[in-house]
mmCIF file of C-alpha atoms and ligand atoms in Angstrom:
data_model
loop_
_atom_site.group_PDB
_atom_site.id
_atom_site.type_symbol
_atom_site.label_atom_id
_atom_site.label_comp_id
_atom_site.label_asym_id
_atom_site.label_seq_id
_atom_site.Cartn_x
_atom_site.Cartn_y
_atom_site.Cartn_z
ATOM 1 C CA UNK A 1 0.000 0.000 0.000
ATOM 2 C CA UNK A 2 1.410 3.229 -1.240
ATOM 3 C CA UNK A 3 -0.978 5.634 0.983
ATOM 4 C CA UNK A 4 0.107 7.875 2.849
ATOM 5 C CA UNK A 5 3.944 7.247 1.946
ATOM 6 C CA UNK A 6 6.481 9.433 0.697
ATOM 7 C CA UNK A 7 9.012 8.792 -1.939
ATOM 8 C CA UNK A 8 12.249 10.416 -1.019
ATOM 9 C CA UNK A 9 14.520 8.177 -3.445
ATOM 10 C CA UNK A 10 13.928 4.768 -5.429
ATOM 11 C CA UNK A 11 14.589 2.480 -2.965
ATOM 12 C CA UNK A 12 11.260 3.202 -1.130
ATOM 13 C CA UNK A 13 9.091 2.019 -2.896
ATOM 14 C CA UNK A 14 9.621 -2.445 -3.658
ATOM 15 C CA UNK A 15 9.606 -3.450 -6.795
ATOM 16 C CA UNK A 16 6.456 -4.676 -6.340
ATOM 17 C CA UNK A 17 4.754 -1.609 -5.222
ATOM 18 C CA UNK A 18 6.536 -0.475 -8.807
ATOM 19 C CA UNK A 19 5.103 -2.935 -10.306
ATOM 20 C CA UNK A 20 1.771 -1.800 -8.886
ATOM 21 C CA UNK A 21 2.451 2.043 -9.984
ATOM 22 C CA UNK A 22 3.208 0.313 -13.165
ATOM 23 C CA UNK A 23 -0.258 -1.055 -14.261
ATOM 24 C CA UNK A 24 -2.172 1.678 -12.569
ATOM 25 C CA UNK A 25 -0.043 3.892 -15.101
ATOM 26 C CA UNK A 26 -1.031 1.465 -18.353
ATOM 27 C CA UNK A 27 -4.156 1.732 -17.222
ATOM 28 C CA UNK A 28 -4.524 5.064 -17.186
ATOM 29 C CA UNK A 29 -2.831 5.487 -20.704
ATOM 30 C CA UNK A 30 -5.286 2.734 -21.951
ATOM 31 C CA UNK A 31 -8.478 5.161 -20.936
ATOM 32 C CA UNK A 32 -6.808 8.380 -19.051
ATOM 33 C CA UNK A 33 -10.940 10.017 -19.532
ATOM 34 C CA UNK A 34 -11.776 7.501 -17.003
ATOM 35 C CA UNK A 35 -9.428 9.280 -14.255
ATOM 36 C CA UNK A 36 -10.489 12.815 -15.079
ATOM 37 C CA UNK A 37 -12.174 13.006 -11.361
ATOM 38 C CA UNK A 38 -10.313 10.561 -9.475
ATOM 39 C CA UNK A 39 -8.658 13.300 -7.143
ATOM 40 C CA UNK A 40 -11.507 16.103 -6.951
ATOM 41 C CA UNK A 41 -11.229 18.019 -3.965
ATOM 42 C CA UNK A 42 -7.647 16.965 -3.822
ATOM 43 C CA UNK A 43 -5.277 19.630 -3.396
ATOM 44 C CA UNK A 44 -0.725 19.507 -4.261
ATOM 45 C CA UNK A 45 1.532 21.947 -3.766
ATOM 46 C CA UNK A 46 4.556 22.121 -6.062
ATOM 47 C CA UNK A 47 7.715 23.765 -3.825
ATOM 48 C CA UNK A 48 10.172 24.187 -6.650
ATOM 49 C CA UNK A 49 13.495 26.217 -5.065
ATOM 50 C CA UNK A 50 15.524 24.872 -8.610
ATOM 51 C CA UNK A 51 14.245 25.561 -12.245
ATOM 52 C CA UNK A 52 12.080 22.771 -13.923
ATOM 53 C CA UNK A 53 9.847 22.232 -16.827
ATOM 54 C CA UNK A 54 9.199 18.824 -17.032
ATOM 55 C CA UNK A 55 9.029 17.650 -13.538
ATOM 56 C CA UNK A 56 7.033 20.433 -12.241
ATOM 57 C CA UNK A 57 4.850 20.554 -15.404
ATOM 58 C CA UNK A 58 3.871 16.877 -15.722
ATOM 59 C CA UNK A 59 3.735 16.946 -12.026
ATOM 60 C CA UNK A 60 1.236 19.682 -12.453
ATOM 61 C CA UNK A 61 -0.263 18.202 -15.510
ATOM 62 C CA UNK A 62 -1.013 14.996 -13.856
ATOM 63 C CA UNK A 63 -3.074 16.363 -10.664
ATOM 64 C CA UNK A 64 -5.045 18.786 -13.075
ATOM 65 C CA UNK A 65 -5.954 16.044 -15.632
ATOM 66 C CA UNK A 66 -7.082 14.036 -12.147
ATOM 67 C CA UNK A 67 -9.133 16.581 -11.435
ATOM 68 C CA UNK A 68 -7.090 17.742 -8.502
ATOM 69 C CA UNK A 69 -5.608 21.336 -8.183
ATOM 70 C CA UNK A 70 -2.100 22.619 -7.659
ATOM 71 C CA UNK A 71 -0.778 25.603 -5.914
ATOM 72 C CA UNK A 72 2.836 26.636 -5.640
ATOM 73 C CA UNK A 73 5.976 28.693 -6.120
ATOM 74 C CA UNK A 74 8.697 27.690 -8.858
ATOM 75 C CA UNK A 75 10.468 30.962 -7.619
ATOM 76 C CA UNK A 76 11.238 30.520 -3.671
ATOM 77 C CA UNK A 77 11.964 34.496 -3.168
ATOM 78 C CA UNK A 78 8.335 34.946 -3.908
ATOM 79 C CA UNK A 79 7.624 32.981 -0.682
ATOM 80 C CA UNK A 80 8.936 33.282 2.844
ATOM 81 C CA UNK A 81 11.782 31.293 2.081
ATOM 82 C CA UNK A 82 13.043 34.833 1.386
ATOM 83 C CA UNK A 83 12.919 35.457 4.435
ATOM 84 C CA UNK A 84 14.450 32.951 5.816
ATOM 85 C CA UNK A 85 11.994 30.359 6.996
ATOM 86 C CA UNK A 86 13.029 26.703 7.487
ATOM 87 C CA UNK A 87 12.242 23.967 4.738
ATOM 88 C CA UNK A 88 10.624 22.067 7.935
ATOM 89 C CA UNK A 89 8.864 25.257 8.939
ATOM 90 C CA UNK A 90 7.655 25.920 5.299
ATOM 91 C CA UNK A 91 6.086 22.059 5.126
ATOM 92 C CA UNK A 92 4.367 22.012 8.284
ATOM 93 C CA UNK A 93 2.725 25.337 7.174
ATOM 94 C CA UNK A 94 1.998 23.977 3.586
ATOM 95 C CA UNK A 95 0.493 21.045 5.074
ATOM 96 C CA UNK A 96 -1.950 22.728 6.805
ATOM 97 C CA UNK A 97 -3.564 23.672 3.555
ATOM 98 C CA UNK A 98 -2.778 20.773 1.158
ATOM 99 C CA UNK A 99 -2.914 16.749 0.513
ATOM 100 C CA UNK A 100 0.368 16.150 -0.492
ATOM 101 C CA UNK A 101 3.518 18.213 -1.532
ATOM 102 C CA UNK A 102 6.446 17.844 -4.318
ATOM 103 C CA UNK A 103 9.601 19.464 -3.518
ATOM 104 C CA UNK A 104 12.947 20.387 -5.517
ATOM 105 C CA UNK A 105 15.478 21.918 -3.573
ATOM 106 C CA UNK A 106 19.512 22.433 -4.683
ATOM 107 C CA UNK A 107 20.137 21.005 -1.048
ATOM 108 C CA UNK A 108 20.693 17.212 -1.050
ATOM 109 C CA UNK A 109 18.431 16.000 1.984
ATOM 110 C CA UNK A 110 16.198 18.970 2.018
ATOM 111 C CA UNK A 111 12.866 16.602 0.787
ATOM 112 C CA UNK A 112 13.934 14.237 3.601
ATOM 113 C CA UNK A 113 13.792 17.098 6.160
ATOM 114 C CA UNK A 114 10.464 18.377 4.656
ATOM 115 C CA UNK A 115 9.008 14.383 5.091
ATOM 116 C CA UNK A 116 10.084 14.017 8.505
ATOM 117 C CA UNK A 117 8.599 17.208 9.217
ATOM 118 C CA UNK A 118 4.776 16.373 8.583
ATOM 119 C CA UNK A 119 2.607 13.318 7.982
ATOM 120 C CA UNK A 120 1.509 14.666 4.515
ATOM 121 C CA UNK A 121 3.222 12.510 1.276
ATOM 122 C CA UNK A 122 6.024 14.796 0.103
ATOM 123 C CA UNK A 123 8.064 14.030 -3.210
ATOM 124 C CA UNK A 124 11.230 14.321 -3.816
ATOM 125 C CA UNK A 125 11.422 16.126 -7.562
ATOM 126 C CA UNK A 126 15.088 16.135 -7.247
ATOM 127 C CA UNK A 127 17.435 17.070 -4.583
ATOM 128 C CA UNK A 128 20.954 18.561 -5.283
ATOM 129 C CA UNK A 129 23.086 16.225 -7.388
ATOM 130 C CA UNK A 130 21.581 12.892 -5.275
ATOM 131 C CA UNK A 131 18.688 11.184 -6.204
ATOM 132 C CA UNK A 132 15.574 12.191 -8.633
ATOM 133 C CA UNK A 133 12.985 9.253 -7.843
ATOM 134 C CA UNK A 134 10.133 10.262 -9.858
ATOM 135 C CA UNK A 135 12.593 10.834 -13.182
ATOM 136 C CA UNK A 136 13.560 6.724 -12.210
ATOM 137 C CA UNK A 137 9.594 6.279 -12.563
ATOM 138 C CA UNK A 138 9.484 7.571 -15.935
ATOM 139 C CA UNK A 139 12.850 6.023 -16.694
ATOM 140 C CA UNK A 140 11.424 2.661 -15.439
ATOM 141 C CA UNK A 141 7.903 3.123 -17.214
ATOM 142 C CA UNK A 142 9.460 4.231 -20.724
ATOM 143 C CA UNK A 143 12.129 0.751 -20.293
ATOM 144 C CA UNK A 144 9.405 -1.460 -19.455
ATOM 145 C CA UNK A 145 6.601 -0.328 -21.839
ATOM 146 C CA UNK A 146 9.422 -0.074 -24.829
ATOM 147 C CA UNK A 147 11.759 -3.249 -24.007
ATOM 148 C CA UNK A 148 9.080 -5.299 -21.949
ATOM 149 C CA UNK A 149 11.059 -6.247 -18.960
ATOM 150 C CA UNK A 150 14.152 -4.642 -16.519
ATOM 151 C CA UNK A 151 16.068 -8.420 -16.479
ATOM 152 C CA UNK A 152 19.182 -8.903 -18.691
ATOM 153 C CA UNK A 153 20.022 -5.599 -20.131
ATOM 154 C CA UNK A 154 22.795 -4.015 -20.883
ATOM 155 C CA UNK A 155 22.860 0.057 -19.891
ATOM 156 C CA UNK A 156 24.895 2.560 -21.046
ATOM 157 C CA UNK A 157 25.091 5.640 -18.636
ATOM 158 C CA UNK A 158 27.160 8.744 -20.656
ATOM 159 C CA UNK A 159 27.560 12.383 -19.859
ATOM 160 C CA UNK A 160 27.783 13.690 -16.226
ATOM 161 C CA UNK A 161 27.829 10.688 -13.810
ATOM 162 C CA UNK A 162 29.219 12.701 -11.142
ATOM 163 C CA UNK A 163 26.330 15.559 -10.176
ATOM 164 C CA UNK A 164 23.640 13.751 -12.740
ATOM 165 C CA UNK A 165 21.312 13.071 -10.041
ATOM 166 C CA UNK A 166 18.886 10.717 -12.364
ATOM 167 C CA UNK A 167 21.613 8.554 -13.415
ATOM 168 C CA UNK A 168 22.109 7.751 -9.449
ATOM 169 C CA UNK A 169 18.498 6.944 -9.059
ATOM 170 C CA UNK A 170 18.324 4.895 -12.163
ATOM 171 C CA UNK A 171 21.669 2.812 -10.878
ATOM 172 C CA UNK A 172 19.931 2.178 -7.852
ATOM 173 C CA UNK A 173 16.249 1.443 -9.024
ATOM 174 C CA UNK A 174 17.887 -1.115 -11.568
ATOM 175 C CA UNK A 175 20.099 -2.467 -8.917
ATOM 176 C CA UNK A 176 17.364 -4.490 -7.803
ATOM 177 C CA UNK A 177 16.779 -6.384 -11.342
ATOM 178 C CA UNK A 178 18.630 -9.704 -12.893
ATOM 179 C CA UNK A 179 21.699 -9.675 -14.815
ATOM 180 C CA UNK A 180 21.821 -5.995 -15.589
ATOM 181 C CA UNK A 181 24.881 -4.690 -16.505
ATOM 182 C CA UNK A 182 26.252 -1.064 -16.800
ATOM 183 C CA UNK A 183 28.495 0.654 -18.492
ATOM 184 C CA UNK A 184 29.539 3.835 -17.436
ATOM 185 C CA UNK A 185 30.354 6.099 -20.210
ATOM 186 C CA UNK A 186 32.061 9.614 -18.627
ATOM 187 C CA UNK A 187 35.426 11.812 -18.418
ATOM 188 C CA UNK A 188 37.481 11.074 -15.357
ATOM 189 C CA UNK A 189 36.224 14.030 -13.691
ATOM 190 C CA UNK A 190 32.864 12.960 -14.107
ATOM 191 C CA UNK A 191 32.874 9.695 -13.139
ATOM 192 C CA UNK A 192 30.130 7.948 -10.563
ATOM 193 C CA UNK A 193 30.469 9.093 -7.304
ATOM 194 C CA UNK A 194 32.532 6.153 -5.517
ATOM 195 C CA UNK A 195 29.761 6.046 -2.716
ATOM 196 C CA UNK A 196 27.425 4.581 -5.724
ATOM 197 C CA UNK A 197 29.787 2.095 -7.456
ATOM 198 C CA UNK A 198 30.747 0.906 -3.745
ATOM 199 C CA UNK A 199 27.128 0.972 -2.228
ATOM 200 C CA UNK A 200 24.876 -0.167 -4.977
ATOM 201 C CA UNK A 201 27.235 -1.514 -7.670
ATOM 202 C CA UNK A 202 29.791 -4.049 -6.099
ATOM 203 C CA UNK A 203 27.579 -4.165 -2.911
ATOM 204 C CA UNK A 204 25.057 -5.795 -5.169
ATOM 205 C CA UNK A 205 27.740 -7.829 -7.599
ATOM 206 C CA UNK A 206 26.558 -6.027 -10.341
ATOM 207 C CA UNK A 207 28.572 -5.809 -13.559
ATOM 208 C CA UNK A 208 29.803 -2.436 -15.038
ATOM 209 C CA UNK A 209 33.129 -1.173 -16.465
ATOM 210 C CA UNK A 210 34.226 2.232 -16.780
ATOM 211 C CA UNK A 211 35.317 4.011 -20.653
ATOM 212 C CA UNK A 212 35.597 7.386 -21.576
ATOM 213 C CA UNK A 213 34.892 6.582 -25.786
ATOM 214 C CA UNK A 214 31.392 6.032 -26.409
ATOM 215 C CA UNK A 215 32.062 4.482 -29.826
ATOM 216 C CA UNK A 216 33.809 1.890 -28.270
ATOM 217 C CA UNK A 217 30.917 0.356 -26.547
ATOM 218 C CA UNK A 218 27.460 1.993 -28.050
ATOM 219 C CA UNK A 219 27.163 -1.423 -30.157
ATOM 220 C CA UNK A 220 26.937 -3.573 -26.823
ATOM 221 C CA UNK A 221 23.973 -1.673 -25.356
ATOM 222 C CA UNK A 222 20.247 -2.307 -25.214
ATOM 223 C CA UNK A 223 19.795 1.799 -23.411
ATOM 224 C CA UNK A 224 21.857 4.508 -23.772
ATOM 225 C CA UNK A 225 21.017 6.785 -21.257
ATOM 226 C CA UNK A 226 22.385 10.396 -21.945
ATOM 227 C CA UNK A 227 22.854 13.573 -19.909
ATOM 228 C CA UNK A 228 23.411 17.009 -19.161
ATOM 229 C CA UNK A 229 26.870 18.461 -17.900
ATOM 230 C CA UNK A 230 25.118 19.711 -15.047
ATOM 231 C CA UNK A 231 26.724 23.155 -14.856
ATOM 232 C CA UNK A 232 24.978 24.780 -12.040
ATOM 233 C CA UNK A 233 26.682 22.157 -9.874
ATOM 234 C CA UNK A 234 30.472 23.216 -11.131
ATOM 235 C CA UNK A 235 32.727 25.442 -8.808
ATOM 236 C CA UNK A 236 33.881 27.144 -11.737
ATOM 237 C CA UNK A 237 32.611 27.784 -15.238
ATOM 238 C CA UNK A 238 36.386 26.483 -17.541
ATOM 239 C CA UNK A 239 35.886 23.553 -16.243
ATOM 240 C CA UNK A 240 32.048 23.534 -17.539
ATOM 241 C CA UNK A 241 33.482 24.617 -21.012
ATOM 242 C CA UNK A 242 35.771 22.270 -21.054
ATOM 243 C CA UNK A 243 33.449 19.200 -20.574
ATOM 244 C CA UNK A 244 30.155 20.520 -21.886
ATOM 245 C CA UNK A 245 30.453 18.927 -25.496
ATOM 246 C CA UNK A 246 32.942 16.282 -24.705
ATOM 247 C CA UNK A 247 29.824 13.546 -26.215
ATOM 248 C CA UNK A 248 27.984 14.189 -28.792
ATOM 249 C CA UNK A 249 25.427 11.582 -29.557
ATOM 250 C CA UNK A 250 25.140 12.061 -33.585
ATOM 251 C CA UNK A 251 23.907 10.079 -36.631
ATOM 252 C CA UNK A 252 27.379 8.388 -37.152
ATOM 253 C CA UNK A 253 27.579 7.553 -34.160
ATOM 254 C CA UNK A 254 23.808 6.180 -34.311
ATOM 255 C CA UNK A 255 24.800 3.727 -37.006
ATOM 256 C CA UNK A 256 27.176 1.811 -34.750
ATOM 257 C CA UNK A 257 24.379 0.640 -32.394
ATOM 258 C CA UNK A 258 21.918 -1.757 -32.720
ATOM 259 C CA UNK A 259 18.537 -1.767 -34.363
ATOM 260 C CA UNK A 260 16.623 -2.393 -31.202
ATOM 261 C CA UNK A 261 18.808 -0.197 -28.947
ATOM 262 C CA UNK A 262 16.539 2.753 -26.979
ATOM 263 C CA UNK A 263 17.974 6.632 -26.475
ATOM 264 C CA UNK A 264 16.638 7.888 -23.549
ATOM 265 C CA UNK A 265 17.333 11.404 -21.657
ATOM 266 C CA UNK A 266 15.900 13.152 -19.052
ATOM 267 C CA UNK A 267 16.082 15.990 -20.475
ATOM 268 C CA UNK A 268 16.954 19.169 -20.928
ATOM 269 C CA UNK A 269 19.349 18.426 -23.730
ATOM 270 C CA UNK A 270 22.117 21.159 -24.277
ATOM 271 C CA UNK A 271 24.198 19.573 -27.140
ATOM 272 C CA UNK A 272 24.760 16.415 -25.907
ATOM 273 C CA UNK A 273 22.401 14.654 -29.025
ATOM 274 C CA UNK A 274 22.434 16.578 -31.961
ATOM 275 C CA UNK A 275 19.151 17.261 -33.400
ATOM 276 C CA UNK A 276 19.393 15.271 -36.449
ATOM 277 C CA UNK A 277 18.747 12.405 -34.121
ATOM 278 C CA UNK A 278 15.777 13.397 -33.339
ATOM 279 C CA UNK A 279 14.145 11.564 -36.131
ATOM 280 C CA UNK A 280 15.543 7.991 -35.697
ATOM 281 C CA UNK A 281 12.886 5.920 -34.302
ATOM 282 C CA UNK A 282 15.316 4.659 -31.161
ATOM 283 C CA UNK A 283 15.041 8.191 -30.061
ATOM 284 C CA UNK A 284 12.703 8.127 -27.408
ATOM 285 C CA UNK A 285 13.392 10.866 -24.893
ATOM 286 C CA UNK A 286 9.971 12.867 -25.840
ATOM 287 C CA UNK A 287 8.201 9.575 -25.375
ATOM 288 C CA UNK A 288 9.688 9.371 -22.380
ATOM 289 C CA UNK A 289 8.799 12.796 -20.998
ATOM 290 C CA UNK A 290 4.985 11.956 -21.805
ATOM 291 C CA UNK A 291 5.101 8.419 -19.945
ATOM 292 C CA UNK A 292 5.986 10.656 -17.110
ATOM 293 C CA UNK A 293 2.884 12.023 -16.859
ATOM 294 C CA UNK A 294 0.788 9.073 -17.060
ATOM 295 C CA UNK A 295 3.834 7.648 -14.079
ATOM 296 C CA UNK A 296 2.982 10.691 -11.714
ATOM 297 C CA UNK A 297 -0.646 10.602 -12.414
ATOM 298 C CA UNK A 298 -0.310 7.018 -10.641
ATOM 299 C CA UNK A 299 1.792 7.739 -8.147
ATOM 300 C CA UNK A 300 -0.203 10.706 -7.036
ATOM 301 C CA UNK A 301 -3.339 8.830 -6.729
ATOM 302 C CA UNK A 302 -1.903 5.868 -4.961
ATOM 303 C CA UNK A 303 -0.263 7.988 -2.522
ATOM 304 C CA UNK A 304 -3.404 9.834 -2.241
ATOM 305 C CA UNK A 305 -5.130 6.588 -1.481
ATOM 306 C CA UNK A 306 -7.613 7.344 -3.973
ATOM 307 C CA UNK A 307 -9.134 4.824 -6.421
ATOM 308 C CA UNK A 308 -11.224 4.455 -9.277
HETATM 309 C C1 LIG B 401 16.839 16.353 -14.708
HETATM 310 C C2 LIG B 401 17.079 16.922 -13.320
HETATM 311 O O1 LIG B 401 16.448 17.917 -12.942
HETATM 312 O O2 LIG B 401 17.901 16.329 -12.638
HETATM 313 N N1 LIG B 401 15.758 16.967 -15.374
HETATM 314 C C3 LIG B 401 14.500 16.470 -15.208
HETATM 315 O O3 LIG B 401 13.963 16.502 -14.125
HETATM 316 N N2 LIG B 401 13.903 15.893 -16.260
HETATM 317 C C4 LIG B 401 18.052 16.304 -15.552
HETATM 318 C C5 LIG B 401 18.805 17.584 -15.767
HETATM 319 O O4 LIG B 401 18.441 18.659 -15.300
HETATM 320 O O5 LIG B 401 19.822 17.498 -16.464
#
């Protein structure tokens, strides 16, 4: 039973309470008119203190097409955080007037804090460069509706590995699946933290190497998984320059993978895939986008308790 529960990072949920999220999500892409009440009188509150588009919007998207309503700040000087309230003070306040809250904060903890604060559901929508659960949702939905199953694949993780807080969740969330094997596609500086290849890679025996080429290895992989040089999370802006377009997912490059092999993002691209790519049918990353909708509109009714 999700009710009631928070989801703070991927591990919270089992995988077969994902599972669960899961059908309630194919069901609801199957016949989403059927939902369009399911959370009347239900109220969220988005508590955005990073930028966002996709998480905030399809987070929004999703209660309004329930038939819930959503207030909110995306800009935290325009609340009291201004002036200097406490994340825990903010949430016990919001939860006076709402059912359940999402938060992004640049702080990695700060959803934690808010959840132990209250006994209203709060999601973490990404905090700092740790985890990004609800992004591992949509990651998880758009693997499983496109390759039909999380056992015996091999991932390819490229870009920044090192602040790229959906490629931690992912690592994790997959963690818990057969045979899966990573491989970890980054410059030095960027590699995954050590606390993640320690704690969830060879804790679990899982396979992965390390390259910095992405030709070398794009013809092994089932999912290639790219990302963002997160550059808000750099001390200084060379080095950002520097690494920024060090992979550059192109057409040639497309045509040494396989037929059946997925591109996923989380989005926002930068230059990371040219646009050209766009067009191939393994590109999937605007799929992927959508599914997370349909993900959140689950997971907001099940933690809502609400069923129809
Ligand atoms: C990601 C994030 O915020 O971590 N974006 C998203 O939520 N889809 C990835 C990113 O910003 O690079």
């Amino acid at each position: 039973m999700l009710k009631g529960r928070s989801l703070l990072e991927p591990m919270d949920f089992t995988t077969s309470e994902l599972e669960e999220l899961f059908q309630l999500a194919d069901k609801i892409i199957e016949c989403p008119q059927k939902y369009t009440k399911a959370c009347e009188g239900k109220l969220m509150a988005t508590l955005f203190y990073e930028p966002s588009t996709r998480t905030r919007f399809s987070f929004e998207a999703a209660m309004l097409r329930l038939g819930g309503q959503v207030i909110g700040f995306s800009e935290p000087n325009s609340s009291s955080v201004a002036k200097g309230e406490s994340i825990s003070d903010t949430i016990r306040t919001v939860a006076c007037y709402v059912d359940l809250a999402v938060m992004r904060h640049p702080k990695e903890g700060a959803p934690k804090v808010a959840h132990l604060s209250t006994d209203m559901p709060v999601i973490n929508a990404g905090d700092g460069g740790h985890q990004h659960p609800t992004q591992t949702l949509t990651d998880l939905l758009t693997i499983k509706k496109e390759k039909g199953h999380f056992d015996n694949l091999t991932v390819g993780l490229c870009g920044d590995l090192k602040f790229g807080r959906t490629v931690h969740s992912l690592i994790k969330a997959l963690s818990r699946y057969n045979n899966i094997k990573f491989i970890l596609i980054s410059p030095e500086e960027l590699r995954l933290p050590n606390y993640v290849i320690k704690e969830v890679l060879i804790k679990n025996n899982i396979e992965f190497k390390e390259v910095q080429k992405m030709e070398e290895v794009i013809h092994d992989l089932d999912i290639l998984y790219m990302t963002r040089v997160q550059r808000e999370r750099f001390f200084n802006e060379e080095d950002y320059i520097r690494l920024k377009d060090r992979y550059i997912l192109d057409l040639e490059k497309m045509r040494l993978a396989r037929e059946d092999m997925i591109v996923l993002h989380p989005l926002p691209r930068v230059n990371e895939i040219a646009v050209e790519v766009d067009s191939d049918p393994r590109a999937l990353y605007f799929k992927q986008a959508k599914y997370g909708m349909f993900i959140r509109m689950a997971l907001i009714m099940s933690v809502l308790g609400v069923t129809c």
